[in-house]
CSV table of C-alpha atoms and ligand atoms in Angstrom, one decimal:
chain,number,residue,atom,x,y,z
A,19,MET,CA,135.4,20.3,51.9
A,20,LYS,CA,134.7,20.2,48.1
A,21,ILE,CA,133.1,23.5,47.3
A,22,ALA,CA,131.6,24.8,44.1
A,23,ILE,CA,131.2,28.6,43.8
A,24,ALA,CA,128.3,29.1,41.4
A,25,GLY,CA,128.8,32.6,40.1
A,26,ALA,CA,132.5,33.5,40.4
A,27,GLY,CA,132.1,37.3,40.0
A,28,ALA,CA,133.2,39.7,42.7
A,29,MET,CA,131.8,37.9,45.7
A,30,GLY,CA,132.3,34.4,44.3
A,31,SER,CA,136.0,35.3,43.7
A,32,ARG,CA,136.4,36.4,47.3
A,33,PHE,CA,134.8,33.3,48.8
A,34,GLY,CA,136.5,31.0,46.3
A,35,LEU,CA,139.9,32.6,46.9
A,36,MET,CA,139.7,32.5,50.7
A,37,LEU,CA,138.3,29.0,50.9
A,38,HIS,CA,141.0,27.8,48.5
A,39,ARG,CA,143.8,29.4,50.4
A,40,ALA,CA,142.5,27.6,53.5
A,41,GLY,CA,143.0,24.2,51.9
A,42,ASN,CA,139.5,23.4,50.6
A,43,GLU,CA,139.0,21.9,47.2
A,44,VAL,CA,137.3,24.7,45.3
A,45,ILE,CA,135.9,25.0,41.8
A,46,LEU,CA,134.6,28.2,40.2
A,47,ILE,CA,131.6,28.1,37.8
A,48,ASP,CA,130.9,31.1,35.7
A,49,LYS,CA,129.6,31.9,32.2
A,50,TRP,CA,131.7,35.0,31.5
A,51,ALA,CA,134.1,33.7,28.9
A,52,ASP,CA,137.0,36.1,29.3
A,53,HIS,CA,136.9,35.7,33.1
A,54,VAL,CA,136.8,31.9,33.1
A,55,ASN,CA,139.5,31.6,30.3
A,56,LYS,CA,141.8,34.0,32.2
A,57,ILE,CA,141.5,31.9,35.4
A,58,LYS,CA,142.0,28.7,33.5
A,59,GLU,CA,145.2,30.1,31.9
A,60,SER,CA,146.8,31.9,34.8
A,61,GLY,CA,144.8,31.5,38.0
A,62,LEU,CA,142.6,33.9,39.9
A,63,LYS,CA,144.6,37.0,40.6
A,64,ALA,CA,143.7,39.3,43.5
A,65,ASN,CA,144.8,42.3,45.4
A,66,PHE,CA,144.0,40.8,48.7
A,67,ASN,CA,144.3,43.4,51.4
A,68,GLY,CA,147.1,45.1,49.6
A,69,GLU,CA,149.0,42.0,48.7
A,70,ASP,CA,149.1,40.6,45.1
A,71,VAL,CA,148.2,36.9,45.2
A,72,VAL,CA,147.4,34.3,42.6
A,73,GLU,CA,145.3,31.2,43.4
A,74,GLN,CA,145.2,28.3,40.9
A,75,ILE,CA,141.5,27.4,41.2
A,76,PRO,CA,139.9,25.2,38.6
A,77,ALA,CA,137.3,27.2,36.7
A,78,PHE,CA,134.5,25.9,34.6
A,79,PHE,CA,131.7,27.0,32.3
A,80,PRO,CA,128.3,25.8,33.3
A,81,SER,CA,128.2,23.6,30.2
A,82,GLU,CA,131.2,21.7,31.6
A,83,MET,CA,129.2,20.5,34.6
A,84,GLU,CA,127.4,18.0,32.4
A,85,GLY,CA,129.3,14.8,33.2
A,86,TYR,CA,131.4,16.4,36.0
A,87,ALA,CA,132.4,13.3,38.0
A,88,ASP,CA,133.4,14.5,41.4
A,89,THR,CA,131.0,14.9,44.3
A,90,ILE,CA,130.4,18.4,45.5
A,91,ASP,CA,129.8,18.8,49.2
A,92,THR,CA,128.7,22.4,49.2
A,93,VAL,CA,127.6,24.8,46.5
A,94,ILE,CA,127.8,28.5,47.3
A,95,LEU,CA,125.5,30.6,45.1
A,96,PHE,CA,126.8,34.0,44.2
A,97,THR,CA,125.0,35.2,41.0
A,98,LYS,CA,123.0,38.4,40.9
A,99,ALA,CA,119.4,37.8,42.0
A,100,MET,CA,117.9,37.7,38.5
A,101,GLN,CA,120.5,35.2,37.4
A,102,LEU,CA,119.8,32.7,40.1
A,103,ASP,CA,117.3,30.5,38.4
A,104,ASP,CA,119.4,30.1,35.3
A,105,MET,CA,122.4,29.2,37.4
A,106,LEU,CA,120.6,26.5,39.4
A,107,GLN,CA,119.3,25.1,36.1
A,108,SER,CA,122.8,24.8,34.7
A,109,ILE,CA,124.4,23.2,37.8
A,110,LYS,CA,121.8,20.5,38.2
A,111,PRO,CA,124.3,17.8,37.2
A,112,ILE,CA,126.4,18.5,40.3
A,113,LEU,CA,123.6,18.7,42.8
A,114,SER,CA,123.6,15.2,44.4
A,115,LYS,CA,121.1,14.2,47.2
A,116,ASP,CA,123.7,15.2,49.8
A,117,THR,CA,125.0,18.4,48.3
A,118,LYS,CA,124.3,21.4,50.5
A,119,VAL,CA,123.5,24.7,48.8
A,120,LEU,CA,124.2,28.0,50.5
A,121,CYS,CA,122.5,31.1,49.1
A,122,LEU,CA,124.3,34.3,50.0
A,123,LEU,CA,122.7,36.7,47.4
A,124,ASN,CA,121.3,40.0,48.5
A,125,GLY,CA,117.5,40.3,48.4
A,126,LEU,CA,114.4,38.5,49.5
A,127,GLY,CA,112.7,35.2,48.6
A,128,HIS,CA,115.6,33.3,47.1
A,129,GLU,CA,114.7,30.2,49.1
A,130,ASP,CA,111.5,29.9,46.9
A,131,THR,CA,113.8,29.6,43.8
A,132,VAL,CA,116.4,27.3,45.3
A,133,LYS,CA,113.8,24.9,46.5
A,134,ASN,CA,112.7,24.2,42.9
A,135,TYR,CA,116.1,22.5,42.5
A,136,VAL,CA,117.4,21.4,45.9
A,137,ALA,CA,115.9,19.1,48.6
A,138,GLU,CA,114.7,21.3,51.5
A,139,ASP,CA,117.0,19.8,54.1
A,140,ASN,CA,120.0,20.8,51.9
A,141,ILE,CA,119.2,24.5,51.7
A,142,LEU,CA,121.1,27.0,53.7
A,143,LEU,CA,120.3,30.6,53.7
A,144,GLY,CA,122.7,33.3,54.6
A,145,ASN,CA,123.6,36.9,54.7
A,146,THR,CA,127.0,38.5,54.4
A,147,MET,CA,128.6,41.8,55.1
A,148,TRP,CA,131.7,41.0,53.1
A,149,THR,CA,132.3,43.1,50.0
A,150,ALA,CA,134.3,42.5,46.8
A,151,GLY,CA,135.1,44.0,43.4
A,152,LEU,CA,136.5,42.8,40.1
A,153,THR,CA,139.1,45.0,38.3
A,154,GLY,CA,138.9,42.9,35.1
A,155,PRO,CA,138.5,39.4,33.9
A,156,GLY,CA,140.3,37.0,36.3
A,157,GLU,CA,141.3,39.9,38.7
A,158,ALA,CA,139.7,40.8,42.0
A,159,LYS,CA,140.2,43.5,44.5
A,160,LEU,CA,139.5,42.3,48.0
A,161,PHE,CA,139.7,44.7,50.9
A,162,GLY,CA,138.4,45.0,54.4
A,163,SER,CA,136.6,42.5,56.5
A,164,GLY,CA,133.1,41.2,56.9
A,165,GLU,CA,131.1,38.4,58.3
A,166,VAL,CA,128.6,35.7,57.3
A,167,GLU,CA,125.5,34.5,59.1
A,168,LEU,CA,123.7,31.4,58.0
A,169,GLN,CA,121.0,28.9,59.0
A,170,ASN,CA,119.3,25.8,57.6
A,171,VAL,CA,115.9,27.0,56.3
A,172,TYR,CA,114.2,23.7,57.0
A,173,GLU,CA,114.4,21.4,60.0
A,174,GLY,CA,117.0,18.7,59.7
A,175,GLY,CA,119.7,20.8,58.2
A,176,LYS,CA,121.4,22.2,61.3
A,177,GLU,CA,124.3,19.8,61.4
A,178,ALA,CA,125.2,20.7,57.8
A,179,ALA,CA,124.8,24.4,58.5
A,180,LEU,CA,127.3,24.1,61.5
A,181,GLU,CA,129.8,22.2,59.3
A,182,VAL,CA,129.6,25.0,56.7
A,183,VAL,CA,130.0,27.6,59.4
A,184,LYS,CA,133.2,25.9,60.6
A,185,VAL,CA,134.7,25.7,57.1
A,186,LEU,CA,133.9,29.3,56.3
A,187,SER,CA,135.3,30.4,59.7
A,188,GLU,CA,138.5,28.4,59.2
A,189,ALA,CA,138.9,30.3,55.9
A,190,GLY,CA,138.8,33.7,57.8
A,191,LEU,CA,135.2,34.5,56.6
A,192,ASN,CA,133.9,35.0,60.1
A,193,ALA,CA,130.8,32.9,59.9
A,194,LYS,CA,128.4,32.2,62.6
A,195,TYR,CA,125.3,30.1,62.9
A,196,SER,CA,122.1,32.2,63.2
A,197,GLU,CA,118.9,31.2,65.0
A,198,ASN,CA,117.0,33.7,62.9
A,199,VAL,CA,118.8,34.4,59.6
A,200,LYS,CA,115.6,35.7,58.0
A,201,TYR,CA,115.6,38.7,60.4
A,202,SER,CA,119.2,39.6,59.3
A,203,ILE,CA,118.2,39.1,55.6
A,204,TRP,CA,115.2,41.5,56.0
A,205,ARG,CA,117.3,44.0,58.0
A,206,LYS,CA,119.9,44.1,55.2
A,207,ALA,CA,117.2,44.3,52.6
A,208,CYS,CA,115.9,47.4,54.4
A,209,VAL,CA,119.3,49.0,54.1
A,210,ASN,CA,119.5,48.1,50.4
A,211,GLY,CA,115.9,49.1,49.9
A,212,THR,CA,116.4,52.5,51.3
A,213,LEU,CA,119.8,53.4,49.7
A,214,ASN,CA,120.2,51.5,46.5
A,215,GLY,CA,117.2,52.5,44.4
A,216,THR,CA,117.2,56.1,45.7
A,217,CYS,CA,120.9,56.9,45.2
A,218,THR,CA,120.6,55.3,41.7
A,219,VAL,CA,117.7,57.3,40.6
A,220,LEU,CA,119.1,60.5,42.2
A,221,ASP,CA,122.6,59.7,40.9
A,222,SER,CA,123.9,60.6,44.4
A,223,ASN,CA,126.3,59.1,46.9
A,224,ILE,CA,124.9,57.9,50.3
A,225,ALA,CA,126.0,61.1,52.2
A,226,ASN,CA,124.4,63.5,49.7
A,227,PHE,CA,121.1,61.5,49.8
A,228,GLY,CA,121.3,61.3,53.6
A,229,ALA,CA,121.6,65.1,53.8
A,230,THR,CA,118.3,66.0,52.0
A,231,LYS,CA,115.2,67.3,53.9
A,232,ALA,CA,113.1,64.5,52.3
A,233,THR,CA,115.4,61.6,53.3
A,234,ASP,CA,113.9,61.0,56.8
A,235,LYS,CA,110.4,60.6,55.4
A,236,ILE,CA,111.6,58.4,52.4
A,237,ILE,CA,113.6,56.0,54.5
A,238,ARG,CA,111.0,55.7,57.3
A,239,THR,CA,108.2,55.0,54.8
A,240,ILE,CA,110.2,52.4,52.9
A,241,ILE,CA,111.3,50.7,56.2
A,242,ASN,CA,107.6,50.7,57.4
A,243,GLU,CA,106.5,49.1,54.1
A,244,PHE,CA,109.2,46.4,54.5
A,245,ALA,CA,108.3,45.8,58.1
A,246,ASP,CA,104.6,45.6,57.4
A,247,VAL,CA,105.2,42.9,54.8
A,248,ALA,CA,107.8,41.1,57.0
A,249,GLU,CA,105.3,40.9,59.8
A,250,LYS,CA,103.0,38.9,57.6
A,251,GLU,CA,105.8,36.3,57.3
A,252,GLY,CA,106.3,36.3,61.1
A,253,ILE,CA,109.4,38.5,61.2
A,254,ILE,CA,109.0,41.5,63.5
A,255,LEU,CA,111.5,44.1,62.5
A,256,ASP,CA,112.7,46.7,65.0
A,257,ARG,CA,111.8,49.7,62.8
A,258,GLU,CA,113.5,52.4,64.9
A,259,GLU,CA,116.8,50.4,65.2
A,260,ILE,CA,116.8,50.0,61.4
A,261,VAL,CA,116.1,53.7,60.7
A,262,SER,CA,119.1,54.6,63.0
A,263,HIS,CA,121.2,51.9,61.4
A,264,VAL,CA,120.6,53.3,57.9
A,265,LYS,CA,121.4,56.8,59.2
A,266,THR,CA,124.8,55.7,60.4
A,267,THR,CA,125.7,55.2,56.7
A,268,PHE,CA,125.2,58.9,55.9
A,269,ASP,CA,128.6,59.9,57.5
A,270,PRO,CA,130.4,61.7,54.6
A,271,ASN,CA,133.8,60.6,56.0
A,272,GLY,CA,132.7,57.0,56.2
A,273,VAL,CA,130.4,54.8,54.1
A,274,GLY,CA,128.6,57.9,53.0
A,275,LYS,CA,131.2,58.8,50.4
A,276,HIS,CA,130.4,55.6,48.5
A,277,TYR,CA,127.8,55.0,45.9
A,278,PRO,CA,125.7,51.9,46.6
A,279,SER,CA,126.3,48.8,44.4
A,280,MET,CA,123.1,49.3,42.4
A,281,HIS,CA,124.4,52.8,41.4
A,282,GLN,CA,127.6,51.2,40.3
A,283,ASP,CA,125.8,48.4,38.4
A,284,LEU,CA,123.4,50.7,36.5
A,285,ILE,CA,124.8,54.2,36.3
A,286,LYS,CA,128.5,53.3,36.0
A,287,ASN,CA,128.3,49.9,34.2
A,288,ASN,CA,124.8,49.9,32.4
A,289,ARG,CA,123.9,46.6,34.1
A,290,LEU,CA,120.4,45.6,35.1
A,291,THR,CA,119.7,45.9,38.8
A,292,GLU,CA,118.4,43.6,41.6
A,293,ILE,CA,115.5,46.0,42.3
A,294,ASP,CA,112.9,43.3,41.7
A,295,TYR,CA,114.4,41.3,44.5
A,296,ILE,CA,114.6,44.1,47.0
A,297,ASN,CA,111.8,46.8,46.8
A,298,GLY,CA,110.1,44.9,44.0
A,299,ALA,CA,110.0,41.7,46.2
A,300,VAL,CA,108.3,43.7,48.9
A,301,CYS,CA,105.6,45.0,46.4
A,302,LYS,CA,105.0,41.4,45.2
A,303,LYS,CA,104.7,40.0,48.7
A,304,GLY,CA,102.6,43.0,49.8
A,305,ALA,CA,100.1,42.4,47.0
A,306,ARG,CA,99.8,38.8,48.2
A,307,TYR,CA,99.2,39.8,51.8
A,308,ASN,CA,97.0,42.9,50.9
A,309,VAL,CA,99.6,45.3,52.4
A,310,SER,CA,100.0,48.6,50.5
A,311,THR,CA,103.6,49.4,49.4
A,312,PRO,CA,103.4,52.6,47.3
A,313,TYR,CA,107.0,53.9,47.9
A,314,CYS,CA,108.5,50.5,47.0
A,315,GLN,CA,106.3,50.3,44.0
A,316,PHE,CA,107.2,53.8,42.7
A,317,LEU,CA,110.9,53.2,43.4
A,318,THR,CA,110.9,49.9,41.5
A,319,LEU,CA,109.2,51.5,38.5
A,320,LEU,CA,111.7,54.4,38.5
A,321,VAL,CA,114.7,52.1,38.6
A,322,HIS,CA,113.2,50.1,35.7
A,323,ALA,CA,112.6,53.3,33.8
A,324,LYS,CA,116.2,54.3,34.3
A,325,GLU,CA,117.3,50.8,33.2
A,326,GLU,CA,115.4,51.4,29.9
A,327,ILE,CA,116.7,54.9,29.4
A,328,LEU,CA,120.3,53.6,29.8
A,329,ILE,CA,119.6,50.4,27.7
A,330,ALA,CA,121.0,48.4,30.6
A,331,GLN,CA,121.8,44.7,30.0
B,10,LIG,P1,128.8,39.8,40.0
B,10,LIG,O1,128.0,40.3,38.9
B,10,LIG,O2,130.2,40.3,40.2
B,10,LIG,O3,129.0,38.2,39.9
B,10,LIG,C1,128.0,37.3,39.4
B,10,LIG,C2,128.6,36.3,38.5
B,10,LIG,O4,127.7,35.3,38.2
B,10,LIG,C3,129.1,36.9,37.2
B,10,LIG,O5,130.5,36.7,37.0
B,10,LIG,C4,128.3,36.2,36.1
B,10,LIG,O6,129.0,36.0,34.9
B,10,LIG,C5,127.9,34.9,36.8
B,10,LIG,N1,126.7,34.3,36.3
B,10,LIG,C6,125.5,34.8,36.3
B,10,LIG,N2,124.6,34.0,35.8
B,10,LIG,C7,125.3,32.8,35.5
B,10,LIG,C8,124.9,31.6,34.9
B,10,LIG,N3,123.6,31.3,34.6
B,10,LIG,N4,125.9,30.7,34.8
B,10,LIG,C9,127.2,31.0,35.1
B,10,LIG,N5,127.6,32.2,35.6
B,10,LIG,C10,126.6,33.1,35.8
B,10,LIG,O7,128.0,40.0,41.3
B,10,LIG,P2,128.5,40.2,42.8
B,10,LIG,O8,128.9,41.6,43.1
B,10,LIG,O9,129.5,39.1,43.1
B,10,LIG,O10,127.2,39.9,43.6
B,10,LIG,C11,126.7,38.6,43.8
B,10,LIG,C12,125.6,38.7,44.9
B,10,LIG,O11,126.2,39.1,46.1
B,10,LIG,C13,124.5,39.7,44.6
B,10,LIG,O12,123.2,39.3,45.1
B,10,LIG,C14,125.0,41.0,45.3
B,10,LIG,O13,123.9,41.9,45.7
B,10,LIG,C15,125.5,40.3,46.6
B,10,LIG,N6,126.5,41.1,47.3
B,10,LIG,C16,127.5,41.7,46.6
B,10,LIG,C17,128.5,42.4,47.4
B,10,LIG,C18,129.7,43.1,46.7
B,10,LIG,O14,130.4,43.8,47.4
B,10,LIG,N7,129.9,42.9,45.4
B,10,LIG,C19,128.4,42.5,48.8
B,10,LIG,C20,127.4,41.8,49.4
B,10,LIG,C21,126.4,41.1,48.7
């Protein structure tokens, strides 16, 4: 399959590398000059489960997509949420009437952005538990395992979704077809919505946040706000199961010792966050459905205030 990875940062590098190693024709598209130039010069380097590997994957700047001659079967979107619209705009030249577009970003409501650029039958929506990191331009650190769930959002796209599932699975990405991917996306958004903003504002790892007396009330209230809004979109979340699931991350000897990715983005790297697409998206949808979301609103404002204080970019 000819696959374009639109956003070849941490996650895009993981998917690009694994799909390329499995024999697919992969191209990487990114606007980060040092990163793209490094990959053009000497390939994408990675520490892949402890082994140093180099994959010679063609890398391009978005501007080079103008006049790109080959037909792309599938685009996998992997920007940060606030960069998605720009990316779609710049890859318009490679979106043919048959190109499938799989969106694997964290957060809610991306299908509304994608459908401004892609025919409805070609849109696939997914959720992934894989993780990835970059250690520098052209260099990734890829440890552990994960999985991908995906589904066609609109009728008519199931065959294409199954084909993409097959290609991802053959590359070791453990993909499966989901009959209700939106449930999984909302469930993951609840995890991010309870841990990311809170640990960022509190400058705390997950275990330390999990151990406070206030935490139970905070996470229950946020999950209830998410669930009330999801219900308006026909998605009935199992609130207690999600509360218990979030609490499993508090183990100080497991996930708990880590800082959520939003903390790493903002506190460690002074980068803008995806809060508007997690808690912020719930506020926005809540306002539309007349559902009150005060905790999500306050947390979104606090994270934006922190972005301003740190002059994040
Ligand atoms: P990242 O910042 O490492 O990568 C995004 C890449 O997109 C960057 O290299 C950036 O230069 C590029 N980009 C942005 N806008 C562009 C544009 N208009 N044109 C060209 N290139 C552009 O981010 P990431 O960590 O890979 O995360 C991507 C998504 O996956 C996010 O939604 C994130 O929440 C989600 N996610 C990340 C992880 C993880 O472990 N990193 C795990 C699960 C989900």
